[in-house]
Coordinates of C-alpha atoms in Angstrom, one line a residue:
M1208 CA -6.0 -15.7 -39.0
T1209 CA -3.3 -18.4 -39.1
E1210 CA -4.3 -21.7 -37.5
L1211 CA -1.5 -22.7 -35.1
S1212 CA -1.5 -25.4 -32.5
A1213 CA -0.1 -24.4 -29.1
A1214 CA 3.0 -26.4 -29.8
D1215 CA 3.5 -24.7 -33.2
L1216 CA 2.9 -21.3 -31.6
I1217 CA 5.5 -21.9 -28.9
A1218 CA 8.0 -23.1 -31.6
R1219 CA 7.4 -19.9 -33.6
L1220 CA 7.7 -17.7 -30.5
T1221 CA 10.9 -19.4 -29.7
E1222 CA 12.3 -18.5 -33.1
V1223 CA 11.5 -14.8 -32.2
V1224 CA 12.9 -14.5 -28.7
G1225 CA 14.9 -17.6 -28.0
A1226 CA 14.1 -20.7 -26.0
A1227 CA 15.3 -19.2 -22.7
H1228 CA 12.6 -16.5 -23.0
V1229 CA 9.5 -18.6 -23.8
L1230 CA 8.3 -20.1 -20.5
T1231 CA 5.8 -22.9 -20.4
A1232 CA 6.5 -24.8 -17.2
P1233 CA 4.0 -23.8 -14.4
D1234 CA 6.7 -23.0 -11.9
M1235 CA 8.5 -20.7 -14.3
M1236 CA 5.3 -19.0 -15.4
A1237 CA 3.9 -18.5 -11.9
P1238 CA 5.5 -15.1 -11.3
F1239 CA 3.8 -13.9 -14.5
T1240 CA 0.4 -15.7 -14.1
H1241 CA -0.2 -15.0 -10.4
G1242 CA -1.0 -11.4 -9.3
Y1243 CA 0.9 -9.6 -6.6
R1244 CA -2.2 -9.5 -4.4
F1245 CA -5.1 -11.0 -6.4
G1246 CA -5.9 -13.0 -9.5
A1247 CA -4.3 -16.0 -11.3
G1248 CA -5.0 -18.0 -14.3
P1249 CA -3.5 -20.3 -17.0
A1250 CA -1.4 -19.3 -20.0
V1251 CA -0.1 -21.3 -22.9
A1252 CA 3.2 -19.4 -22.6
V1253 CA 5.0 -16.4 -21.1
V1254 CA 7.1 -14.6 -23.7
R1255 CA 10.0 -12.3 -22.6
P1256 CA 11.2 -10.3 -25.7
G1257 CA 14.7 -8.7 -25.5
S1258 CA 14.1 -5.9 -28.0
L1259 CA 11.1 -3.8 -29.1
L1260 CA 11.3 -5.5 -32.5
E1261 CA 11.0 -8.9 -30.8
Q1262 CA 8.0 -7.6 -28.9
W1263 CA 6.4 -6.5 -32.1
R1264 CA 7.0 -9.8 -33.8
A1265 CA 5.8 -11.8 -30.9
F1266 CA 2.7 -9.6 -30.6
K1267 CA 1.9 -9.9 -34.3
L1268 CA 2.3 -13.7 -34.2
C1269 CA -0.1 -14.0 -31.3
V1270 CA -2.6 -11.7 -33.0
E1271 CA -2.4 -13.6 -36.3
S1272 CA -2.9 -17.0 -34.4
G1273 CA -6.0 -15.8 -32.6
R1274 CA -4.7 -15.8 -29.1
I1275 CA -5.6 -13.6 -26.2
I1276 CA -2.7 -11.3 -25.3
I1277 CA -1.9 -10.0 -21.8
M1278 CA 0.8 -7.3 -21.8
Q1279 CA 2.6 -7.3 -18.5
A1280 CA 5.2 -5.0 -16.9
A1281 CA 6.3 -5.6 -13.3
N1282 CA 3.1 -7.4 -12.3
T1283 CA 2.7 -5.1 -9.2
G1284 CA -1.1 -4.4 -9.8
L1285 CA -3.4 -5.0 -6.9
N1286 CA -6.7 -5.7 -8.6
G1287 CA -5.9 -8.6 -10.8
G1288 CA -5.5 -6.8 -14.1
S1289 CA -1.9 -7.7 -14.8
T1290 CA -2.4 -11.5 -15.2
P1291 CA -4.8 -14.1 -16.5
F1292 CA -7.8 -14.3 -14.3
D1293 CA -9.2 -17.8 -13.7
D1294 CA -9.8 -20.1 -16.7
Q1295 CA -13.0 -18.6 -18.2
Y1296 CA -11.5 -17.5 -21.5
D1297 CA -12.7 -18.5 -25.0
R1298 CA -9.2 -18.6 -26.4
E1299 CA -5.7 -19.5 -25.2
V1300 CA -3.8 -16.8 -23.4
V1301 CA -0.2 -15.6 -24.0
V1302 CA 1.5 -13.3 -21.5
I1303 CA 4.1 -10.9 -23.0
S1304 CA 6.4 -9.5 -20.4
G1305 CA 8.3 -6.3 -21.2
M1306 CA 10.6 -6.3 -18.2
R1307 CA 13.8 -7.1 -20.3
L1308 CA 13.2 -3.8 -22.2
N1309 CA 14.2 -1.2 -19.6
R1310 CA 16.0 1.5 -21.5
I1311 CA 15.4 5.2 -20.6
D1312 CA 16.4 7.9 -23.1
L1313 CA 16.8 11.5 -21.9
L1314 CA 15.2 14.1 -24.1
D1315 CA 15.6 17.9 -24.0
G1316 CA 18.4 17.6 -21.4
G1317 CA 16.2 15.4 -19.2
N1318 CA 13.1 17.7 -19.1
Q1319 CA 11.4 14.7 -20.7
V1320 CA 12.3 11.0 -20.9
L1321 CA 11.4 8.1 -23.2
C1322 CA 10.8 4.9 -21.3
Q1323 CA 10.5 1.4 -22.6
P1324 CA 8.1 -1.1 -21.1
G1325 CA 10.5 -2.5 -18.3
A1326 CA 11.9 0.8 -17.1
T1327 CA 10.9 1.2 -13.5
L1328 CA 10.1 4.3 -11.5
H1329 CA 13.0 3.6 -9.2
Q1330 CA 15.3 3.4 -12.2
L1331 CA 13.9 6.6 -13.6
E1332 CA 14.4 8.4 -10.3
N1333 CA 18.0 7.4 -10.2
T1334 CA 18.6 8.3 -13.8
I1335 CA 17.4 11.9 -13.5
K1336 CA 18.3 12.7 -9.9
P1337 CA 21.8 13.9 -11.0
L1338 CA 20.1 16.4 -13.3
G1339 CA 18.1 17.9 -10.5
R1340 CA 14.9 16.3 -11.8
A1341 CA 12.3 14.0 -10.4
P1342 CA 9.6 11.7 -11.9
H1343 CA 5.9 12.2 -11.5
S1344 CA 6.0 9.8 -8.4
V1345 CA 8.9 8.9 -6.2
I1346 CA 7.0 6.9 -3.5
G1347 CA 4.3 4.3 -3.3
S1348 CA 4.7 1.6 -5.9
T1349 CA 8.2 2.8 -6.7
T1350 CA 9.2 0.6 -3.9
I1351 CA 8.0 -2.7 -5.3
G1352 CA 9.5 -2.1 -8.8
A1353 CA 6.5 -0.7 -10.7
T1354 CA 7.2 0.5 -14.2
V1355 CA 6.7 3.9 -15.9
V1356 CA 4.7 2.3 -18.8
G1357 CA 2.6 0.3 -16.3
G1358 CA 1.8 3.5 -14.4
V1359 CA 0.7 5.4 -17.6
C1360 CA -1.4 2.5 -18.7
N1361 CA -3.2 2.5 -15.4
N1362 CA -3.3 6.2 -14.7
S1363 CA -1.5 5.3 -11.5
G1364 CA -1.3 8.0 -8.8
G1365 CA 0.4 7.2 -5.6
A1366 CA 1.1 10.0 -3.0
L1367 CA 0.7 12.9 -5.3
I1368 CA 0.1 16.6 -4.6
R1369 CA 2.1 18.5 -7.2
R1370 CA 2.1 16.5 -10.4
G1371 CA -0.9 14.4 -10.9
P1372 CA -1.5 10.8 -12.1
A1373 CA 0.8 9.2 -14.7
Y1374 CA -0.4 10.6 -18.1
T1375 CA 0.9 11.3 -21.6
Q1376 CA -0.4 11.8 -25.1
L1377 CA 3.0 10.8 -26.5
S1378 CA 3.4 7.0 -27.0
L1379 CA 4.3 4.3 -29.4
F1380 CA 1.9 1.3 -29.3
A1381 CA 0.4 -1.5 -31.4
R1382 CA -3.3 -2.3 -31.5
V1383 CA -5.5 -4.9 -33.0
T1384 CA -7.7 -3.4 -35.7
A1385 CA -11.4 -4.2 -36.2
D1386 CA -10.5 -6.7 -39.0
G1387 CA -8.0 -8.5 -36.8
R1388 CA -4.6 -7.1 -37.9
A1389 CA -1.7 -6.0 -35.8
E1390 CA -1.0 -2.3 -36.4
L1391 CA 1.8 -0.1 -35.1
V1392 CA 1.0 3.6 -34.2
N1393 CA 3.8 6.1 -33.6
H1394 CA 2.5 9.0 -31.6
L1395 CA 5.8 9.6 -29.7
G1396 CA 6.4 12.8 -31.6
I1397 CA 9.8 11.4 -32.8
N1398 CA 10.5 10.8 -36.5
L1399 CA 11.6 7.2 -36.8
G1400 CA 10.4 6.1 -40.2
D1401 CA 7.2 4.8 -41.7
D1402 CA 7.0 1.0 -41.3
A1403 CA 6.9 -0.9 -38.1
E1404 CA 10.2 -2.8 -38.4
T1405 CA 12.1 0.3 -39.3
I1406 CA 10.5 2.4 -36.4
L1407 CA 11.2 -0.3 -33.8
S1408 CA 14.7 -1.1 -35.1
R1409 CA 15.7 2.5 -35.0
L1410 CA 14.3 2.9 -31.5
D1411 CA 16.1 -0.2 -30.3
A1412 CA 19.4 1.2 -31.6
G1413 CA 18.7 4.7 -30.3
D1414 CA 19.0 5.9 -33.9
Y1415 CA 17.5 9.3 -33.7
T1416 CA 18.7 12.8 -32.8
A1417 CA 17.3 15.9 -31.1
A1418 CA 16.2 17.1 -34.5
D1419 CA 13.9 14.1 -34.9
V1420 CA 12.1 15.0 -31.6
I1421 CA 9.0 17.2 -32.2
H1422 CA 8.0 19.5 -29.4
D1423 CA 4.3 20.1 -29.9
A1424 CA 2.7 22.4 -27.3
G1425 CA -0.7 20.7 -28.0
K1426 CA 0.5 17.3 -26.9
R1427 CA 0.7 16.7 -23.1
A1428 CA 3.3 14.5 -21.5
S1429 CA 1.9 14.9 -17.9
D1430 CA -1.3 16.0 -16.2
P1431 CA -1.4 19.8 -16.3
D1432 CA -4.4 20.3 -14.1
Y1433 CA -4.0 18.1 -11.0
Q1434 CA -2.5 20.6 -8.5
Q1435 CA -5.4 23.0 -9.1
L1436 CA -7.8 20.1 -8.7
V1437 CA -6.4 18.8 -5.5
R1438 CA -6.3 22.3 -3.9
D1439 CA -10.0 22.8 -4.6
V1440 CA -11.1 21.3 -1.3
D1441 CA -14.7 22.4 -1.6
A1442 CA -15.4 20.5 -4.8
P1443 CA -18.0 17.8 -4.5
T1444 CA -16.1 15.2 -6.6
P1445 CA -12.8 13.3 -6.1
A1446 CA -9.5 14.7 -7.2
R1447 CA -8.6 11.6 -9.2
Y1448 CA -10.1 8.2 -10.0
N1449 CA -9.6 5.6 -12.7
N1450 CA -13.0 6.0 -14.4
D1451 CA -12.3 9.7 -15.0
P1452 CA -12.6 10.4 -18.8
R1453 CA -10.2 13.4 -18.4
L1454 CA -7.2 11.1 -18.4
L1455 CA -8.1 8.5 -21.0
F1456 CA -6.0 8.9 -24.1
E1457 CA -4.5 6.0 -26.2
A1458 CA -1.9 4.4 -23.9
A1459 CA -2.9 6.5 -20.9
G1460 CA -5.5 4.4 -19.0
S1461 CA -5.4 1.6 -21.6
A1462 CA -5.0 -1.1 -18.9
G1463 CA -3.5 -3.7 -21.3
K1464 CA -5.8 -2.9 -24.2
L1465 CA -2.8 -1.8 -26.3
C1466 CA 0.7 -3.2 -26.7
V1467 CA 2.8 -0.3 -25.6
F1468 CA 6.4 0.0 -26.7
A1469 CA 7.4 3.4 -25.3
V1470 CA 6.0 6.4 -23.6
R1471 CA 7.4 10.0 -23.5
I1472 CA 6.7 11.8 -20.2
D1473 CA 7.7 15.0 -18.5
T1474 CA 10.1 15.1 -15.5
F1475 CA 10.0 17.8 -12.9
P1476 CA 12.4 20.0 -10.9
S1477 CA 13.5 18.4 -7.7
G1478 CA 12.3 20.1 -4.6
G1479 CA 15.6 19.7 -2.7
P1480 CA 15.9 18.6 0.9
S1481 CA 12.6 17.9 2.7
T1482 CA 11.4 17.5 6.3
V1483 CA 8.7 15.1 7.5
F1484 CA 6.3 16.0 10.2
Y1485 CA 4.7 13.1 12.0
V1486 CA 1.2 14.3 13.1
A1487 CA -1.2 12.2 15.1
S1488 CA -4.6 12.6 16.7
N1489 CA -7.6 10.9 18.1
D1490 CA -9.8 13.6 16.6
F1491 CA -10.3 13.2 12.9
A1492 CA -11.4 16.8 12.5
E1493 CA -7.9 18.0 13.7
L1494 CA -6.3 16.3 10.8
G1495 CA -9.0 17.5 8.5
A1496 CA -8.1 21.1 9.5
L1497 CA -4.5 20.3 8.7
R1498 CA -5.4 19.1 5.3
R1499 CA -7.4 22.2 4.5
A1500 CA -4.7 24.5 5.7
A1501 CA -1.9 22.6 3.8
L1502 CA -3.9 22.8 0.5
T1503 CA -5.4 26.3 0.8
E1504 CA -3.2 28.3 3.1
F1505 CA 0.4 27.1 2.5
A1506 CA 2.1 29.0 -0.3
T1507 CA 4.3 25.9 -0.9
P1508 CA 2.2 22.8 -1.5
P1509 CA 3.2 19.6 0.4
V1510 CA 5.3 17.0 -1.2
A1511 CA 3.2 14.2 0.3
G1512 CA 0.7 13.6 3.1
E1513 CA 0.4 9.9 3.9
Y1514 CA -2.3 8.5 6.2
I1515 CA -2.0 5.4 8.5
R1516 CA -4.7 4.4 10.9
R1517 CA -3.6 2.6 14.1
D1518 CA -4.9 -0.8 12.9
A1519 CA -2.7 -0.5 9.8
Y1520 CA 0.3 0.6 11.8
D1521 CA -0.1 -2.4 14.1
L1522 CA -0.7 -4.8 11.2
A1523 CA 2.4 -3.6 9.3
T1524 CA 4.5 -3.9 12.5
K1525 CA 3.6 -7.6 12.8
Y1526 CA 3.1 -8.7 9.2
G1527 CA 5.1 -6.3 7.2
K1528 CA 8.3 -6.4 9.1
D1529 CA 10.3 -8.4 6.5
I1530 CA 9.2 -6.0 3.8
F1531 CA 10.4 -3.0 5.9
L1532 CA 13.7 -4.7 6.7
F1533 CA 14.3 -5.8 3.1
L1534 CA 13.8 -2.3 1.8
K1535 CA 16.0 -0.8 4.5
Y1536 CA 19.0 -3.2 4.1
A1537 CA 18.7 -4.7 0.6
G1538 CA 17.2 -1.7 -1.2
T1539 CA 14.3 -1.2 -3.6
E1540 CA 16.2 -2.5 -6.6
K1541 CA 16.3 -6.0 -5.2
M1542 CA 12.6 -6.1 -4.3
Q1543 CA 11.3 -7.3 -7.6
L1544 CA 13.8 -10.2 -7.7
A1545 CA 12.7 -11.1 -4.2
Y1546 CA 9.0 -11.2 -5.2
R1547 CA 9.8 -13.4 -8.2
M1548 CA 11.8 -15.9 -6.1
K1549 CA 9.0 -16.1 -3.6
S1550 CA 6.4 -16.6 -6.3
R1551 CA 8.4 -19.5 -7.8
F1552 CA 8.9 -21.1 -4.4
D1553 CA 5.2 -20.8 -3.7
A1554 CA 4.4 -22.4 -7.0
F1555 CA 6.8 -25.3 -6.2
T1556 CA 5.3 -25.9 -2.7
K1557 CA 1.8 -25.9 -4.1
R1558 CA 2.8 -28.4 -6.7
I1559 CA 4.2 -30.8 -4.1
G1560 CA 1.1 -30.5 -1.9
L1561 CA 2.3 -28.1 0.7
G1562 CA 0.2 -25.2 -0.4
D1563 CA 1.3 -21.8 -1.6
T1564 CA 1.5 -20.0 1.8
L1565 CA 4.5 -21.8 3.3
S1566 CA 6.9 -19.0 2.6
D1567 CA 4.6 -16.5 4.3
V1568 CA 4.2 -18.7 7.4
V1569 CA 8.0 -19.2 7.7
L1570 CA 8.9 -15.6 7.1
N1571 CA 6.3 -14.4 9.5
G1572 CA 7.5 -16.8 12.2
L1573 CA 11.1 -15.7 11.7
M1574 CA 10.1 -12.0 12.0
R1575 CA 8.4 -12.6 15.4
I1576 CA 11.9 -13.3 16.7
W1577 CA 13.2 -10.0 15.4
P1578 CA 12.9 -7.1 17.9
N1579 CA 10.6 -4.1 17.2
H1580 CA 12.2 -2.3 14.2
L1581 CA 10.4 1.1 14.4
P1582 CA 11.5 4.4 16.0
K1583 CA 10.4 4.8 19.6
R1584 CA 8.6 8.1 19.0
M1585 CA 6.5 6.5 16.3
N1586 CA 5.6 3.6 18.5
A1587 CA 4.7 6.0 21.4
F1588 CA 2.3 7.8 19.1
A1589 CA 0.8 4.5 17.9
E1590 CA 0.0 3.6 21.4
K1591 CA -1.6 7.0 22.1
Y1592 CA -3.3 8.1 18.8
E1593 CA -5.6 6.4 16.3
H1594 CA -4.9 8.6 13.2
H1595 CA -1.4 9.3 11.8
V1596 CA -0.3 11.5 8.9
L1597 CA 3.2 11.8 7.5
L1598 CA 3.5 15.3 6.1
R1599 CA 6.5 15.9 3.9
M1600 CA 7.4 19.5 3.1
D1601 CA 10.3 21.2 1.3
G1602 CA 11.6 24.7 0.6
D1603 CA 9.6 27.5 2.3
G1604 CA 6.9 24.9 3.1
V1605 CA 9.0 23.5 6.0
A1606 CA 8.7 26.8 7.9
E1607 CA 5.0 27.2 7.0
A1608 CA 4.2 23.7 8.3
R1609 CA 6.3 24.1 11.4
A1610 CA 4.6 27.4 12.3
W1611 CA 1.1 26.0 11.7
L1612 CA 1.6 22.8 13.6
G1613 CA 3.3 24.6 16.4
A1614 CA 0.2 26.9 16.7
H1615 CA -2.2 24.0 16.8
F1616 CA -0.4 21.2 18.7
P1617 CA -0.1 19.7 21.2
S1618 CA -3.8 19.7 21.8
A1619 CA -6.0 17.6 24.1
T1620 CA -6.3 15.0 21.4
G1621 CA -3.2 15.3 19.2
D1622 CA 0.5 16.1 18.8
F1623 CA 3.3 16.1 16.3
F1624 CA 7.1 15.8 16.1
E1625 CA 9.6 16.8 13.4
C1626 CA 11.3 13.6 12.2
T1627 CA 15.0 13.1 12.0
E1628 CA 16.2 11.9 8.6
A1629 CA 16.3 8.3 9.9
E1630 CA 12.8 8.5 11.4
A1631 CA 11.4 10.0 8.2
A1632 CA 12.9 7.2 6.1
D1633 CA 11.5 4.6 8.5
A1634 CA 8.1 6.2 8.6
F1635 CA 7.7 6.0 4.9
R1636 CA 9.1 2.4 4.7
H1637 CA 6.5 1.5 7.3
R1638 CA 3.8 3.1 5.2
Y1639 CA 4.9 1.1 2.2
A1640 CA 4.8 -2.1 4.2
V1641 CA 1.1 -1.7 4.9
A1642 CA -0.3 -3.1 1.7
G1643 CA 2.0 -6.2 1.8
S1644 CA 1.1 -6.8 5.5
S1645 CA -2.6 -7.5 4.7
V1646 CA -1.6 -10.0 2.0
R1647 CA 0.7 -11.7 4.6
Y1648 CA -2.1 -11.8 7.1
R1649 CA -4.4 -13.5 4.7
A1650 CA -1.7 -16.1 3.8
V1651 CA -0.8 -16.9 7.4
H1652 CA -4.5 -17.2 8.5
H1653 CA -6.0 -18.5 5.3
K1654 CA -7.6 -21.5 7.0
R1655 CA -10.1 -19.3 8.8
L1656 CA -10.6 -16.6 6.2
D1657 CA -12.7 -16.5 3.0
N1658 CA -10.5 -13.8 1.4
L1659 CA -9.5 -10.2 1.4
V1660 CA -11.7 -7.3 0.4
S1661 CA -9.3 -4.6 -0.8
L1662 CA -10.9 -1.3 -1.6
D1663 CA -9.2 1.5 -3.4
M1664 CA -11.4 4.6 -3.2
A1665 CA -11.5 8.3 -3.8
L1666 CA -13.6 10.5 -1.6
P1667 CA -15.1 13.8 -2.7
R1668 CA -12.7 16.7 -2.0
N1669 CA -15.2 18.5 0.1
V1670 CA -15.8 15.6 2.5
Q1671 CA -15.7 16.6 6.2
D1672 CA -15.9 13.3 7.9
W1673 CA -13.5 11.1 6.1
R1674 CA -13.6 8.2 8.5
E1675 CA -14.6 4.6 7.6
D1676 CA -18.2 4.2 6.8
L1677 CA -19.6 0.6 6.6
P1678 CA -23.0 -1.0 6.2
A1679 CA -24.3 -2.0 9.6
D1680 CA -24.0 -5.8 9.0
V1681 CA -20.4 -5.8 7.7
P1682 CA -18.3 -5.5 10.8
A1683 CA -19.5 -8.9 12.1
K1684 CA -18.2 -10.5 8.9
V1685 CA -14.7 -9.0 9.3
E1686 CA -11.8 -10.5 11.3
M1687 CA -9.1 -7.8 10.4
T1688 CA -9.4 -4.3 9.2
M1689 CA -6.7 -1.9 8.1
A1690 CA -6.9 1.6 6.6
A1691 CA -4.2 3.7 4.9
G1692 CA -4.0 6.2 2.1
H1693 CA -3.0 9.4 0.5
F1694 CA -4.6 11.9 2.9
L1695 CA -4.4 15.2 1.1
C1696 CA -6.2 14.0 -2.0
M1697 CA -8.7 11.9 0.0
V1698 CA -7.6 8.6 -1.6
F1699 CA -7.9 5.7 0.8
H1700 CA -7.1 2.0 0.8
Y1701 CA -9.2 -0.3 3.1
D1702 CA -8.5 -4.0 3.5
Y1703 CA -10.9 -6.4 5.2
A1704 CA -10.2 -10.0 6.0
I1705 CA -13.5 -11.8 5.6
K1706 CA -14.3 -14.7 7.9
K1707 CA -15.1 -18.1 6.7
G1708 CA -18.8 -18.6 6.1
F1709 CA -19.2 -15.2 4.3
H1710 CA -18.6 -14.4 0.6
W1711 CA -16.0 -11.7 0.1
H1712 CA -17.5 -10.7 -3.2
E1713 CA -20.8 -10.0 -1.6
V1714 CA -19.3 -8.0 1.2
E1715 CA -17.3 -6.0 -1.3
A1716 CA -20.4 -5.3 -3.4
D1717 CA -22.3 -4.2 -0.3
I1718 CA -19.6 -1.8 0.8
I1719 CA -19.2 -0.3 -2.7
A1720 CA -22.9 0.2 -3.1
H1721 CA -23.1 1.8 0.3
L1722 CA -20.3 4.3 -0.3
A1723 CA -21.1 5.1 -3.9
K1724 CA -24.3 6.8 -2.7
N1725 CA -22.1 9.4 -1.1
G1726 CA -20.0 10.2 -4.2
V1727 CA -17.1 7.9 -3.5
E1728 CA -15.4 6.6 -6.7
F1729 CA -13.9 3.1 -7.1
P1730 CA -11.0 2.6 -7.8
S1731 CA -9.0 5.6 -7.2
E1732 CA -5.5 4.7 -8.6
H1733 CA -5.0 1.0 -9.1
N1734 CA -7.2 0.6 -12.1
V1735 CA -10.3 -1.5 -12.3
G1736 CA -8.6 -4.8 -12.8
H1737 CA -11.0 -7.7 -12.4
L1738 CA -12.3 -6.4 -9.1
Y1739 CA -14.2 -3.2 -10.2
Q1740 CA -16.8 -2.5 -12.8
A1741 CA -15.6 -0.2 -15.6
K1742 CA -18.2 2.6 -15.9
P1743 CA -19.6 3.2 -19.4
A1744 CA -17.1 5.9 -20.4
L1745 CA -14.2 3.6 -19.5
A1746 CA -15.7 0.5 -21.0
D1747 CA -16.4 2.4 -24.3
F1748 CA -12.7 3.6 -24.2
Y1749 CA -11.6 -0.1 -23.9
R1750 CA -13.8 -1.1 -26.9
S1751 CA -12.4 1.8 -29.0
L1752 CA -8.9 0.7 -28.4
D1753 CA -9.5 -3.1 -28.8
P1754 CA -12.5 -3.7 -31.1
T1755 CA -11.9 -7.5 -31.3
N1756 CA -11.4 -7.9 -27.5
T1757 CA -8.0 -9.6 -28.0
M1758 CA -6.1 -7.6 -25.3
N1759 CA -6.7 -8.4 -21.6
P1760 CA -10.3 -9.3 -22.1
G1761 CA -12.6 -9.1 -19.1
I1762 CA -10.9 -6.1 -17.6
G1763 CA -13.3 -4.0 -15.6
R1764 CA -15.7 -6.9 -15.5
T1765 CA -16.5 -6.6 -19.2
T1766 CA -17.1 -9.6 -21.4
R1767 CA -14.1 -11.9 -22.2
K1768 CA -15.7 -13.0 -25.5
R1769 CA -14.1 -12.4 -28.9
N1770 CA -15.4 -9.2 -30.6
W1771 CA -17.2 -8.2 -27.3
A1772 CA -19.9 -10.8 -27.8
N1773 CA -22.3 -11.0 -24.8

């Protein structure tokens, strides 16, 4: 280990990446040290390498100087695992952001791609769309600029039916060995040389050919089993969850315990034009019957089946309007820039004594002037029905869904309509705005709230009554509740705004303990972050990747101490 003061470390990092890309001012670091929804903490510097070789040199320097390293992509995580988390570390923290490294290489005519750390799902979607291909996920966190590498490292899922959570066994990463050395491991299945600097220099330059790419049938670049799992609606376990050992392999599920330079993943044939059916009911069992039919009777599996409960619909209408309008008129590609600008503004207002919620209060006030932005048929259903499902079908599945829905609706408790193209786009934008709306609610009403409890849960596939289930004493502690999720795979997101006078951590623990008795797994797709306990298999996986506990220590509520000391 090389003894370096913070000033000396910053000077050395500056030599590696340039002065403009070593951030030390709190306002400039804020977008990297504050989580999208949850978590914040100090860092001695934020480093933004401009090449894979620079990332390696910065990583190696931080390892050799004994610093904690938090590898960060787009910082869109919801459970605090993408940033420092408070100030209870035993070493200084350096954040290394990979967002300047956004190259995507097409392999095998686009059947696979190689993605660097900053390549986003939205970018990937646009890159392969002309080839008639699609990524593993084209909705969900795609909207807020999430990266491919971040998704793989967190086994992210989203609204998946056909393809499964982000997963690969083909990656290029660096790790910290048990004796404290930085070591590069090339498991991409691409011949790039033998030493770290040669491998990364060649990859930076795109200096490889199709002959260098090895196609090994034994190495997976996607999850091969998910569609079978999700269709097994009588299984007593969830379809997907982050503590599932099935999808833990090197970079996949590593949650910041490795420094990942590139991943190689599969792409998939595009399904072509799709149709969205908007289905709503006051009887949960009606929608449960739709789920079972779509997964077991339809020959063509759905593309997506998104759930919105009426409270989430109303919350996003009032507190997610600016997100919806920004997506509609500015586009997904501008969303990450908007979040960074807001984060810097919030850091500035906090520094001058105005708090860090002024932007939320102002934006929400302006949005109250804007007229209702949602399609009339959706609003009519929201007034009439509690449970809403957006069912997207393509190919022969459109006729299958149309026939099934026509035979079962309208009923005494439910109905459906077939969306126009504009309605379909607006329905899914509204679904995306749900998560941001609860964060906005907390910011606007923070004076009377303790905090948000945000639960990311996977219910068993055989569950019949999938409605909210809370301990008897919890509702009195809650001011606002919202529920949404990925209905067909029984993955739900519940947010609870906890009133002042109660401790949100205690409420969260009570709910998790209550639901875990019924086979519910936490979390389902957002990774454990600093909110959830890593179960033994996941904690053991983290220790195997990072024996010195240098990388993102404390993840999954594990120890933050060097060498995993208790």
